XYZ file of C-alpha atoms in Angstrom:
163
model
C 100.919 98.469 78.302
C 104.240 100.203 78.967
C 102.500 103.568 78.598
C 99.815 102.785 81.184
C 99.382 105.457 83.846
C 97.474 104.988 87.103
C 96.283 108.314 88.476
C 93.643 109.871 90.686
C 90.286 110.112 88.999
C 89.216 113.629 88.029
C 85.735 114.985 87.302
C 86.619 115.088 83.603
C 86.934 111.272 83.704
C 83.376 110.565 84.867
C 81.844 110.118 81.402
C 84.558 107.620 80.464
C 84.219 105.841 83.820
C 80.465 105.508 83.308
C 80.992 104.171 79.780
C 83.212 101.411 81.195
C 80.656 100.789 83.957
C 77.997 100.366 81.242
C 80.169 97.664 79.651
C 80.218 95.927 83.037
C 76.435 96.163 83.332
C 76.101 94.604 79.886
C 78.112 91.511 80.910
C 75.325 90.496 83.277
C 77.843 89.350 85.892
C 79.448 92.481 87.280
C 76.601 94.319 89.032
C 72.912 94.036 89.788
C 72.472 97.560 88.431
C 70.752 97.736 85.054
C 70.958 101.478 84.436
C 74.063 103.648 84.380
C 73.748 106.283 87.107
C 74.193 109.969 86.455
C 77.607 111.493 87.050
C 76.254 113.135 90.210
C 74.848 109.892 91.638
C 78.045 107.971 90.859
C 80.103 110.738 92.459
C 77.955 110.746 95.618
C 78.217 106.942 96.011
C 82.030 106.803 95.954
C 84.737 108.007 98.305
C 85.884 111.491 97.296
C 89.602 110.693 96.986
C 89.931 106.900 96.826
C 89.137 106.588 93.142
C 91.674 105.956 90.415
C 91.779 105.461 86.670
C 94.101 103.591 84.362
C 94.979 105.621 81.308
C 96.579 104.360 78.107
C 97.477 106.908 75.414
C 95.237 109.539 77.069
C 92.281 107.119 77.111
C 90.704 105.916 80.363
C 90.669 102.109 80.106
C 89.773 101.131 83.676
C 88.867 102.432 87.089
C 88.709 101.449 90.738
C 86.942 103.156 93.633
C 85.719 102.619 97.179
C 82.157 103.111 98.420
C 81.347 103.380 102.118
C 79.642 100.307 103.567
C 77.848 102.269 106.276
C 77.308 105.788 107.561
C 78.063 104.608 111.111
C 81.433 105.874 112.364
C 82.520 102.445 113.613
C 82.663 101.302 109.965
C 84.542 104.355 108.687
C 87.569 102.215 107.780
C 85.624 99.622 105.801
C 85.130 100.177 102.085
C 83.421 98.317 99.260
C 85.662 98.047 96.192
C 84.487 98.372 92.607
C 86.891 97.723 89.750
C 86.028 97.814 86.053
C 88.205 97.432 82.976
C 87.182 98.304 79.421
C 86.380 95.143 77.494
C 89.097 96.008 74.947
C 91.769 95.994 77.677
C 90.881 93.032 79.886
C 93.593 90.463 80.574
C 96.466 92.948 80.536
C 97.053 93.237 84.293
C 95.404 96.645 84.545
C 93.081 95.670 87.400
C 96.041 94.428 89.469
C 97.837 97.731 88.974
C 94.742 99.671 89.979
C 94.301 97.459 93.035
C 97.892 97.988 94.189
C 97.429 101.755 94.195
C 94.004 101.571 95.841
C 95.196 99.245 98.608
C 98.201 101.423 99.395
C 96.239 104.678 99.352
C 93.286 103.284 101.320
C 95.603 102.106 104.102
C 97.200 105.577 104.235
C 93.671 107.002 104.537
C 92.910 104.767 107.532
C 90.954 101.944 105.923
C 91.442 98.612 107.687
C 89.127 96.432 105.591
C 88.329 96.357 101.901
C 85.484 94.142 100.785
C 83.834 93.089 97.554
C 80.618 91.323 96.695
C 81.207 89.393 93.470
C 78.831 87.341 91.338
C 79.672 83.687 92.005
C 79.788 83.120 88.231
C 82.483 85.805 87.825
C 85.480 83.495 88.268
C 88.007 85.974 86.855
C 87.048 88.661 89.391
C 87.207 86.160 92.264
C 90.658 85.066 91.088
C 91.818 88.684 90.784
C 90.714 89.426 94.340
C 92.520 86.329 95.651
C 95.662 87.437 93.817
C 95.394 90.824 95.539
C 95.216 89.233 99.003
C 91.459 89.025 99.496
C 89.945 85.967 101.152
C 86.499 84.458 100.731
C 84.315 85.232 103.744
C 81.209 83.474 102.474
C 78.538 83.145 99.834
C 75.194 84.872 99.861
C 72.853 82.504 98.063
C 70.183 83.916 95.786
C 70.800 87.378 97.211
C 69.138 89.242 94.334
C 67.726 88.868 90.860
C 69.058 90.232 87.619
C 66.694 90.045 84.657
C 64.500 87.590 86.575
C 67.326 85.189 87.456
C 68.597 84.667 91.014
C 72.332 85.049 91.602
C 74.698 84.136 94.402
C 77.467 86.504 95.430
C 80.810 85.690 96.992
C 81.845 88.065 99.764
C 85.593 88.702 99.870
C 87.683 90.899 102.138
C 91.198 92.102 102.651
C 92.460 93.321 106.025
C 95.416 95.624 106.476
C 98.623 94.091 107.774
C 98.101 95.518 111.254
C 94.683 93.903 111.769
């Protein structure tokens, strides 16, 4: 992984980002979504500049981005984090590297809280978030169904140092 590059996501990356997102959908423990959105829908749902990719040998192998949690101005500094790594590259510390860049850049952009809603069964994602300074806020029990099965989600957040 010594040739790994973390960089701002570009429009040309969207197809690769959506392919990795599809892998996440297929795990059954990364998102309640069952269909990969179009490039336009994905683009509209995520912050315009707080999106990054990890690239290895000119191949996008992971991504991280922030979605707004509300359209109300009082929540303008609160973002929902999504992070996905290609199944072929998991366990190599890529998500941590993406997180470090996202945290730094989101604070520069005025974000004071990052949050994530993680399937309770997704222990590796919960551990990753803890490693990156997130804390568990609570659990939402049976919040939604995926393929007819109820799932709990763990809500985690990270506040900036000056909060």
